[in-house]
Coordinates of C-alpha atoms in Angstrom, one line a residue:
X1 CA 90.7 113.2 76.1
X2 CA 93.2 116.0 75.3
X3 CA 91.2 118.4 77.7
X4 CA 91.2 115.8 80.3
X5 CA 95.0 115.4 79.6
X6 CA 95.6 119.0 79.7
X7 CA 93.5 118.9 83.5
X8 CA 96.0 116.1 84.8
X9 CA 99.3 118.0 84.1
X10 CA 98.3 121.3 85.8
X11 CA 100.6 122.1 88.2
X12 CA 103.0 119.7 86.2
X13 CA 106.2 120.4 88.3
X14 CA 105.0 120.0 91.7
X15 CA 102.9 116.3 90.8
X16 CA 106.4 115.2 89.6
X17 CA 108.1 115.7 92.9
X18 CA 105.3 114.1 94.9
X19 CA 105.8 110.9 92.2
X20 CA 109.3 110.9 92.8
X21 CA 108.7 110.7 96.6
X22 CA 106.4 108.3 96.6
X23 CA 108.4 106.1 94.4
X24 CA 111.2 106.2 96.5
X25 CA 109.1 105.1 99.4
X26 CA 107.9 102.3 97.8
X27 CA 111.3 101.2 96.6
X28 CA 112.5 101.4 99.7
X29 CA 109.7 99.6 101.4
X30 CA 110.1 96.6 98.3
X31 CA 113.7 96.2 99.0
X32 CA 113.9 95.6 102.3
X33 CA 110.9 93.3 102.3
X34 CA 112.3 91.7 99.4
X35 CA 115.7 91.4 101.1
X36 CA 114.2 89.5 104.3
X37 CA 112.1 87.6 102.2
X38 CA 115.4 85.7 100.5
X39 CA 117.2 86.1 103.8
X40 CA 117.9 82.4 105.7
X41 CA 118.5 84.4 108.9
X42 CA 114.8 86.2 108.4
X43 CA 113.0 82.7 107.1
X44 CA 113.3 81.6 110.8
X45 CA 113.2 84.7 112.9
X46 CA 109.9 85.7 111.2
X47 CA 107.9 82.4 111.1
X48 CA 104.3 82.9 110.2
X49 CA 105.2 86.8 109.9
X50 CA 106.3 86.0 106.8
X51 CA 103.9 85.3 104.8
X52 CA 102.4 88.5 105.9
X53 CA 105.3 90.2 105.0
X54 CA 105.1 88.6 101.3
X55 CA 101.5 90.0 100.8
X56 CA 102.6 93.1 102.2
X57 CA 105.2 92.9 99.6
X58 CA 103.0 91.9 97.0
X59 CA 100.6 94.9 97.8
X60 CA 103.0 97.6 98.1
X61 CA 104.4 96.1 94.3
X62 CA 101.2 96.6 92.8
X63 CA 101.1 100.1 94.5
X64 CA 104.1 100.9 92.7
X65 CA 101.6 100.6 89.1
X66 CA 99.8 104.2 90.3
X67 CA 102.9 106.8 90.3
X68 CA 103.9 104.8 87.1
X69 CA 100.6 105.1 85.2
X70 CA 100.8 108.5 87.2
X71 CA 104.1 109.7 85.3
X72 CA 103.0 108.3 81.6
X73 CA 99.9 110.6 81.5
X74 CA 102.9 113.6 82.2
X75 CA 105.5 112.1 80.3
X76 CA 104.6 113.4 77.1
X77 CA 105.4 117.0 78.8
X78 CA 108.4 116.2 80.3
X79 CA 110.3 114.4 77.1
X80 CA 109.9 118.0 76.1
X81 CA 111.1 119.9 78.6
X82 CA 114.2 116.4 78.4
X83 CA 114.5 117.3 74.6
X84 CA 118.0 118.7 75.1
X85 CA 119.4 116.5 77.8
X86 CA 120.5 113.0 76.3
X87 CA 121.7 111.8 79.4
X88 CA 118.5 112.5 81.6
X89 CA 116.2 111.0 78.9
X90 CA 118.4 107.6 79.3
X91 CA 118.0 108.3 82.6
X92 CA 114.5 108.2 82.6
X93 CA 113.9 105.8 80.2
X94 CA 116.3 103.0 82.3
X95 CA 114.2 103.9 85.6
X96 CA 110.5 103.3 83.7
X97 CA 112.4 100.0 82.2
X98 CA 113.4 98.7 85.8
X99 CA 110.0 99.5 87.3
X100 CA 107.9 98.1 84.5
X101 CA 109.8 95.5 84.7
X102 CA 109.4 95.0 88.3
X103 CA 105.8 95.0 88.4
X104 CA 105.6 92.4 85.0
X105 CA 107.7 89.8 86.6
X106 CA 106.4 90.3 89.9
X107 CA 102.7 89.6 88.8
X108 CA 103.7 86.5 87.1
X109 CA 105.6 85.8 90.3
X110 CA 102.5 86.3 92.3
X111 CA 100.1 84.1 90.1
X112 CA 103.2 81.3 89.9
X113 CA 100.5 78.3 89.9
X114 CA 98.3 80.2 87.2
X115 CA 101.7 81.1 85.2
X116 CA 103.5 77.9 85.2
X117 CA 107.2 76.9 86.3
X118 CA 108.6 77.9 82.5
X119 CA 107.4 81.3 83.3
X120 CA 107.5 81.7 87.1
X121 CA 111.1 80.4 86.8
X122 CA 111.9 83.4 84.0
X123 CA 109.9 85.9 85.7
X124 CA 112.1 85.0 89.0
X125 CA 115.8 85.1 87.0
X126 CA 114.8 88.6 85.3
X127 CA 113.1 89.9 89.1
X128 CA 116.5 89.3 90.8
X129 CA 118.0 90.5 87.6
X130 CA 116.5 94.0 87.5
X131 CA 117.1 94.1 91.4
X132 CA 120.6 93.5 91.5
X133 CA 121.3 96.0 88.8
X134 CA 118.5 98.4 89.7
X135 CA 118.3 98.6 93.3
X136 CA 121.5 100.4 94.1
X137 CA 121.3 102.9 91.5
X138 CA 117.4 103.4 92.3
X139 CA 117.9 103.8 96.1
X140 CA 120.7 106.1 95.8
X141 CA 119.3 107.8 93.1
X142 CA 115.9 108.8 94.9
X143 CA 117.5 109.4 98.3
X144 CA 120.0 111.9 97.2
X145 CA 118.5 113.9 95.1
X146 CA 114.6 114.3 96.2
X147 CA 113.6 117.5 98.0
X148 CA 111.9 115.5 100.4
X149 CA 115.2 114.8 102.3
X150 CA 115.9 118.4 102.6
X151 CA 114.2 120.5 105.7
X152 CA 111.1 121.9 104.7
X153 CA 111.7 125.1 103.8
X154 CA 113.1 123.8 100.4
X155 CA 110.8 121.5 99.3
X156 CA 108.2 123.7 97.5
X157 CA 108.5 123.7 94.0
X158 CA 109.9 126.6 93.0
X159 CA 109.4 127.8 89.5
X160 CA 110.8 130.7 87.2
X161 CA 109.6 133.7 85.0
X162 CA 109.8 132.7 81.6
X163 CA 112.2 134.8 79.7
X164 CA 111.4 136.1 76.4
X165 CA 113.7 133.7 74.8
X166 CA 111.8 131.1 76.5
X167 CA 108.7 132.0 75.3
X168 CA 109.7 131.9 72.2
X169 CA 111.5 128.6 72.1
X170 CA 108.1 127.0 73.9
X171 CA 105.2 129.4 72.2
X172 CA 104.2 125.4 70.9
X173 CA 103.2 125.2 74.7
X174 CA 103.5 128.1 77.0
X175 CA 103.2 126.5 80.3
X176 CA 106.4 124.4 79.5
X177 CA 107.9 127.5 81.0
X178 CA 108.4 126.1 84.5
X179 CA 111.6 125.4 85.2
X180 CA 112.8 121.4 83.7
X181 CA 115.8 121.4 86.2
X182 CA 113.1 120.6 89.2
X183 CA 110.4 118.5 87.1
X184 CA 111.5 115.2 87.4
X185 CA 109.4 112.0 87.5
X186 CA 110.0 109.0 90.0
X187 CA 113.7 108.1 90.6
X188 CA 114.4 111.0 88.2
X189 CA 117.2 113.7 89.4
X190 CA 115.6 117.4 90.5
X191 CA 117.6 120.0 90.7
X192 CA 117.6 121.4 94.4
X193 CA 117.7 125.4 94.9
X194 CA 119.5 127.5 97.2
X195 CA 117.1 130.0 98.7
X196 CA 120.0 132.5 99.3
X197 CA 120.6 132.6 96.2
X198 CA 117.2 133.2 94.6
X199 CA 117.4 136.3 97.4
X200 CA 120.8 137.5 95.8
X201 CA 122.4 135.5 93.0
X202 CA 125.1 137.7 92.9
X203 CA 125.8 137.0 96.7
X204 CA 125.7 133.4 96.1
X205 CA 128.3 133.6 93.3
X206 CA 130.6 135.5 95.4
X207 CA 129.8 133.0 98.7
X208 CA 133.1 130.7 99.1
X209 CA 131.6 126.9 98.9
X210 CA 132.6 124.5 101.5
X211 CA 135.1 121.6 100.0
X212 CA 132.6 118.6 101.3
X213 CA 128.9 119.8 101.3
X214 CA 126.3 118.2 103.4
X215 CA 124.4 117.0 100.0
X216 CA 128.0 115.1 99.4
X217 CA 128.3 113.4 102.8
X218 CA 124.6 112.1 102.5
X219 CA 125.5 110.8 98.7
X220 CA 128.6 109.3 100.2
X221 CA 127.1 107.2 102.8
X222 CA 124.0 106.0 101.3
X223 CA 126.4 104.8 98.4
X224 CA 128.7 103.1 100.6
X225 CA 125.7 101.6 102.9
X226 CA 124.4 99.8 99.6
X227 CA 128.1 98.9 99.1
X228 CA 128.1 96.8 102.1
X229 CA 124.3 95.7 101.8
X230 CA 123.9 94.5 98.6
X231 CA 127.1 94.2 97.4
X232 CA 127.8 90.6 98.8
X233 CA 124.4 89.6 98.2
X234 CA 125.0 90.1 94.3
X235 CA 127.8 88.5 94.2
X236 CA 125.8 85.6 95.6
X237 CA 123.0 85.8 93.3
X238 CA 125.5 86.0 90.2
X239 CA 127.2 83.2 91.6
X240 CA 124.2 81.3 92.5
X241 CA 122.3 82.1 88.9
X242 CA 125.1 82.6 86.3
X243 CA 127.0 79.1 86.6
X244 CA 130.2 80.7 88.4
X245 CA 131.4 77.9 90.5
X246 CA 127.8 76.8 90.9
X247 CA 128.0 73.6 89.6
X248 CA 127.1 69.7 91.2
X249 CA 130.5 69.2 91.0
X250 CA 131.9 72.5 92.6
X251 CA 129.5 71.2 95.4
X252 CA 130.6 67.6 96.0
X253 CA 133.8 69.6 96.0
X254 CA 133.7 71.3 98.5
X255 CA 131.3 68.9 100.5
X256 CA 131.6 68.5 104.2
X257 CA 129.9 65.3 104.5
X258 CA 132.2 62.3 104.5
X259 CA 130.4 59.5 103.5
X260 CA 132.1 56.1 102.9
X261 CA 132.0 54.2 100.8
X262 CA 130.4 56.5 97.9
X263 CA 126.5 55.0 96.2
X264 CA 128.3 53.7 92.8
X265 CA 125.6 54.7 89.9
X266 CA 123.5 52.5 88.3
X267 CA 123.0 52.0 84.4
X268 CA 120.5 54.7 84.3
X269 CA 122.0 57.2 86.3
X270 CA 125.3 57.2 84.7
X271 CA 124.8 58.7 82.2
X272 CA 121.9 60.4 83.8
X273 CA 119.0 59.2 81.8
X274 CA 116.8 62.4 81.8
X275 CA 119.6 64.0 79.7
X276 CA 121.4 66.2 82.7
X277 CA 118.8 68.5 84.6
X278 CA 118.0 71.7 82.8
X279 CA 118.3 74.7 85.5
X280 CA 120.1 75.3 88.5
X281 CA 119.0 75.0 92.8
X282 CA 118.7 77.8 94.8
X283 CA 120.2 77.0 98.0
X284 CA 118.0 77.5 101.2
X285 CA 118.2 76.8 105.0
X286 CA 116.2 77.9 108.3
X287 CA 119.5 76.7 109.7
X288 CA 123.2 76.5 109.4
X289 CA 124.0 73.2 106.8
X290 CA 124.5 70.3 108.7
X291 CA 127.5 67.8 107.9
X292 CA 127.6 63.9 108.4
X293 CA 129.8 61.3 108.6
X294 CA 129.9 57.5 108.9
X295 CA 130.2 58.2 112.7
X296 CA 127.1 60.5 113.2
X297 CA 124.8 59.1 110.5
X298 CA 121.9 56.4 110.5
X299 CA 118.8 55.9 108.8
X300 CA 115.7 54.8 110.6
X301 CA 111.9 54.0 110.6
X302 CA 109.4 53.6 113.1
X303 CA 106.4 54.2 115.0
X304 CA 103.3 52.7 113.7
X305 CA 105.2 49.7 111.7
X306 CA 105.5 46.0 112.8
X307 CA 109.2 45.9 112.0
X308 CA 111.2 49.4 112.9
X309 CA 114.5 49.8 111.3
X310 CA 117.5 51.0 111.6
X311 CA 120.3 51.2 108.8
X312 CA 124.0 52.8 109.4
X313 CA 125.6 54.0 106.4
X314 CA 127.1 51.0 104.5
X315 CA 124.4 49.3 105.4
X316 CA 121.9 51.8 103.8
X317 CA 124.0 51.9 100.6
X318 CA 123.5 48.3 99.4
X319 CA 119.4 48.6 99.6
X320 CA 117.7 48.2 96.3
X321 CA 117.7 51.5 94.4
X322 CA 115.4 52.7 91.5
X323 CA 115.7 55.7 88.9
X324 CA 113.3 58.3 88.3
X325 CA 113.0 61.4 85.5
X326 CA 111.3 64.1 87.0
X327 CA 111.2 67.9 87.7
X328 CA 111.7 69.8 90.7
X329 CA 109.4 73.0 91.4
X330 CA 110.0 75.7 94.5
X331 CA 106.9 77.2 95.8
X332 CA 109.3 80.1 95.4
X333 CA 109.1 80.0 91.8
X334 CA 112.3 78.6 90.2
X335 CA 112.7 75.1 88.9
X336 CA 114.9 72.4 87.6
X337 CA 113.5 69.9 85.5
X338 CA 114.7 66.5 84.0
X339 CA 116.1 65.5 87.1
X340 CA 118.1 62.2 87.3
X341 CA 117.1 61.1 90.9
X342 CA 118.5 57.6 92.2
X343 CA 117.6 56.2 95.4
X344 CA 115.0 54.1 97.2
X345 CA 111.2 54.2 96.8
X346 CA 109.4 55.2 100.2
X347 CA 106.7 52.5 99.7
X348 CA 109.8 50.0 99.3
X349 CA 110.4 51.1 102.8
X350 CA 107.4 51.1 103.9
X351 CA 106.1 47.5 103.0
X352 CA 109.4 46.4 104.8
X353 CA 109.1 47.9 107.6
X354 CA 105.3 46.9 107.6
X355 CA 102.3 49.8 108.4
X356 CA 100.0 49.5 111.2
X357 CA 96.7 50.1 110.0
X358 CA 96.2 52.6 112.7
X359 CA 98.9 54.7 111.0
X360 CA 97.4 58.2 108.8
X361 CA 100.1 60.0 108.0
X362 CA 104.1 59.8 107.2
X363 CA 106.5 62.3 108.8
X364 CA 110.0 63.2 107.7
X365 CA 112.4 63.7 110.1
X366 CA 115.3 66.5 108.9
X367 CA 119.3 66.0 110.2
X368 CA 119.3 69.6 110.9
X369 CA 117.3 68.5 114.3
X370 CA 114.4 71.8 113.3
X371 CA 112.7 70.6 109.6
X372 CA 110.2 68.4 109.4
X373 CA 107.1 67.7 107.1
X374 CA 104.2 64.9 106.3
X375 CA 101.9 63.6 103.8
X376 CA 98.9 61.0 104.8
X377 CA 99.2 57.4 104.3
X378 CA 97.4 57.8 100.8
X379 CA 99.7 60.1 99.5
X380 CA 102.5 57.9 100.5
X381 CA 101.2 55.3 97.7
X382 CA 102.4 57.4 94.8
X383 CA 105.3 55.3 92.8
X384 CA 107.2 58.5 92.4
X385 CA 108.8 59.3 95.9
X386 CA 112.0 58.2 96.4
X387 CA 114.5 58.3 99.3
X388 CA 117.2 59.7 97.2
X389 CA 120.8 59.0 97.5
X390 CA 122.5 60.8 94.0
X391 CA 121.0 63.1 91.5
X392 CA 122.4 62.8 88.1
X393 CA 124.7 59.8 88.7
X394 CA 126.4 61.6 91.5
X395 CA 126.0 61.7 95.1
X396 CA 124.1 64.5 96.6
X397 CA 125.9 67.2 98.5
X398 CA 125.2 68.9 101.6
X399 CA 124.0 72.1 99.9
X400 CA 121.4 70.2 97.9
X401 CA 119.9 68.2 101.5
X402 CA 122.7 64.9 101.1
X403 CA 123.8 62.9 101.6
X404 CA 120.1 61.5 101.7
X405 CA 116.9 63.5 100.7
X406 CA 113.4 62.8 100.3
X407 CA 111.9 63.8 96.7
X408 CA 108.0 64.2 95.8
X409 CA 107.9 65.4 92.1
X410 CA 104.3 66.0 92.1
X411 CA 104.5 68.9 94.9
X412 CA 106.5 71.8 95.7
X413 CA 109.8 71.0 97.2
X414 CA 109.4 72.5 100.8
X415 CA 107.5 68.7 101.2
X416 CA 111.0 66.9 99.6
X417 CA 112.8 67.2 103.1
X418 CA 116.8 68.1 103.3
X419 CA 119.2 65.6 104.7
X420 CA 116.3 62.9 105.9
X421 CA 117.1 60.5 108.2
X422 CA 114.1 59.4 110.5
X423 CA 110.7 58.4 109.0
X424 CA 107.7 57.8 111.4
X425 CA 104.6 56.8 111.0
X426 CA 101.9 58.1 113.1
X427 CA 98.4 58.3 113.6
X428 CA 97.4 61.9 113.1
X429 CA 98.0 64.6 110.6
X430 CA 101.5 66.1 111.3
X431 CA 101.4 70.4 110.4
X432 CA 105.4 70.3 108.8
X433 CA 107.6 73.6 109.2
X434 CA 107.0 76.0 107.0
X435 CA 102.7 75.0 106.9
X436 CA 103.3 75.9 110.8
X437 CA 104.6 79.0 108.9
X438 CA 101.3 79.5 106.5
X439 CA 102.8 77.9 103.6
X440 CA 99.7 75.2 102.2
X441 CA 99.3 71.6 103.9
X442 CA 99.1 70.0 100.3
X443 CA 101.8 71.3 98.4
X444 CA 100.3 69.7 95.1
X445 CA 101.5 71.0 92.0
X446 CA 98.8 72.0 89.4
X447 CA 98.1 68.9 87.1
X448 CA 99.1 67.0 89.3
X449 CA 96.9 63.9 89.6
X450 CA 97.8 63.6 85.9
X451 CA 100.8 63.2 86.1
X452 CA 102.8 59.8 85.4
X453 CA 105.7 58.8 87.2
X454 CA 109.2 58.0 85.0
X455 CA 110.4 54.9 87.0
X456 CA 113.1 52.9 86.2
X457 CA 113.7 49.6 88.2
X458 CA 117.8 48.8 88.8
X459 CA 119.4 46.3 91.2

């Protein structure tokens, strides 16, 4: 094993430049797939391209384990050569952290359904985590300081005659006599080398350096670009994930529906009965949030049934209304569980409205005019979906799909439709918006089919 060891780190130096360029390439290619994969704009321009672009993502993560494996065989080397350099061995210890921890919480992340929401939902708080805090450092970090962004005459490794002082400081292990300013592992600073002055050092000394160097102006505008980039987008996520005006009520605060009058809470709702949910929504659109009114609102049913309907607002209010304890799972990965949901079970609608027996499936109309989505006929029977009108004894806003949303507890939520307000029932399957997009045509969680609905009855 030592022997083998000893084989791996010949030529220590220059393997430690090639990991640190390959990292950065992979980092690169991970953010801005990982960026377009959370970007609304990117959701709809991509369609079915992105799912491809998440198993490209996927893949290129799991490439990130070889130049990490790569660098522990050679670490033991260069903590030696770091001995007297505090700062470059907390350096190098916060880069292995953030990619270790990358690749852990991504591969929970990708096995989600084998993992569970309790850990998919972790995995995905500590995977923005490390990228928000990472990222920026990583990217400027790698970009400024690896040789391969200099022309090509400096990026061989160059290395120096041991002095005799060196030799005696490393007799333990003569070939640590390469020079540790260049030998660097991924994301790790190298020391770049004039060639001029290897030719003359003395010349070099005396050469009058220009006030803003070329190496400057590149570390300048890669750090302002990320500035710009990512800065906003933290905010977002810090916002979004660490309860800064992130609340239900900051929400209906700032709601732009205008819906009158407001559902008033039944007994179990108010207090919510499941105890408040536990977790917070991630908020996301494939278009701009829509906003409704008494004016441009109704609530209809039709197609195969022998009586269609048609409710306007204060109408649709006063309909019989049920409450219902259940969680709320993202294919994505996050959830929210012990949700307080209050509104109007489908089959409720549906024996009113009366089903042909020619109708197979149930589609879901979205106000934003673009979403829509379907289960068959028997799915529909399940005692759990509801029509919802509030969530935790409150109305729903617009960011969370109000002021009416359709919920299915026992699959992921890209089947609870946003803002509903047409349900048809036809007589073929219906392929919904993001299965158009590759996403699965039976979103069914896992355990599903054992699962027993929490209903409530109110008046």
């Amino acid at each position: 094993m030592k022997q083998w060891l000893k084989n791996r780190r010949k030529g220590y130096g220059k393997k430690l430049v090639s990991i640190h360029a390959w990292n950065a390439w992979i980092v690169v290619i991970l953010a801005v797939t990982g960026l377009m994969l959370v970007g609304g704009f990117w959701r709809e321009i991509l369609g079915i391209g992105r799912v491809w672009l998440k198993w490209l993502h996927i893949i290129i993560g799991l490439a990130m384990l070889a130049p990490v494996v790569y660098y522990l065989i050679l670490a033991g080397k260069h903590w030696k050569q770091l001995r007297n350099r505090p700062l470059q061995r907390v350096n190098t210890i916060f880069v292995l952290a953030l990619l270790i921890g990358w690749l852990l919480s991504g591969i929970v992340l990708w096995q989600f359904k084998l993992a569970g929401p309790r850990w998919s939902n972790a995995a995905l708080l500590i995977h923005d985590l490390l990228t928000w805090v990472g990222l920026p450092y990583i990217i400027y970090h790698s970009i400024t300081r690896t040789k391969w962004l200099k022309d090509p005459a400096r990026r061989a490794v160059k290395t120096t005659t041991p002095t005799t002082s060196t030799r005696t400081q490393n007799s333990a292990d003569p070939s640590d006599s390469i020079s540790d300013e260049k030998e660097t592992p991924a994301a790790i600073s190298s020391s770049q080398f004039d060639r001029s002055s290897e030719r003359d050092p003395l010349k070099s000394e005396e050469r009058p350096q220009p006030l803003y160097t070329r190496r400057a102006f590149i570390r300048s505008a890669v750090g302002v670009g990320l500035a710009v980039t990512l800065g906003p987008t933290f905010i977002s996520w810090v916002g979004r994930n660490l309860k800064i005006d992130n609340s239900i009520d900051s929400m209906l605060e700032n709601d732009p529906n205008r819906m009158v009058p407001l559902p008033q809470p039944l007994s179990a709702s108010s207090p919510p009965i499941g105890g408040g949910a536990e977790g917070h929504f991630r908020v996301y659109t494939v278009t701009p949030i829509p906003s409704f009114s008494n004016a441009n609102w109704s609530f209809r049913i039709d197609g195969l049934v022998e009586r269609a309907q048609v409710w306007n607002w204060e109408q649709f209010v006063k309909l019989t209304r049920t409450v219902q304890v259940s969680d709320f799972h993202c294919v994505t990965g996050w959830s929210v569980y012990k949700n307080t949901w209050e509104g109007i079970s489908l089959a409720q609608l549906l024996k009113q409205a009366g089903v042909k027996p020619e109708a197979h499936s149930v589609k879901f109309y979205s106000g934003d005019g673009v979403y829509t989505d379907a289960i068959t006929m028997d799915q529909a029977q399940m005692e759990d979906i509801m029509v919802a009108v509030m969530h935790d004894g409150k109305p729903i806003p617009a960011d969370l799909g109000g002021p009416v949303r359709l919920v299915i507890p026992q699959m992921y939520a890209y089947k609870s439709v946003k803002w509903l307000n047409r349900i048809e029932l036809i007589d073929s399957e219906h392929i919904g918006y993001w299965e158009e997009r590759g996403y699965d045509k039976d979103a069914w969680l896992t355990g599903a089919s054992q699962r027993i609905p929490n209903n409530i009855s109110g008046s």
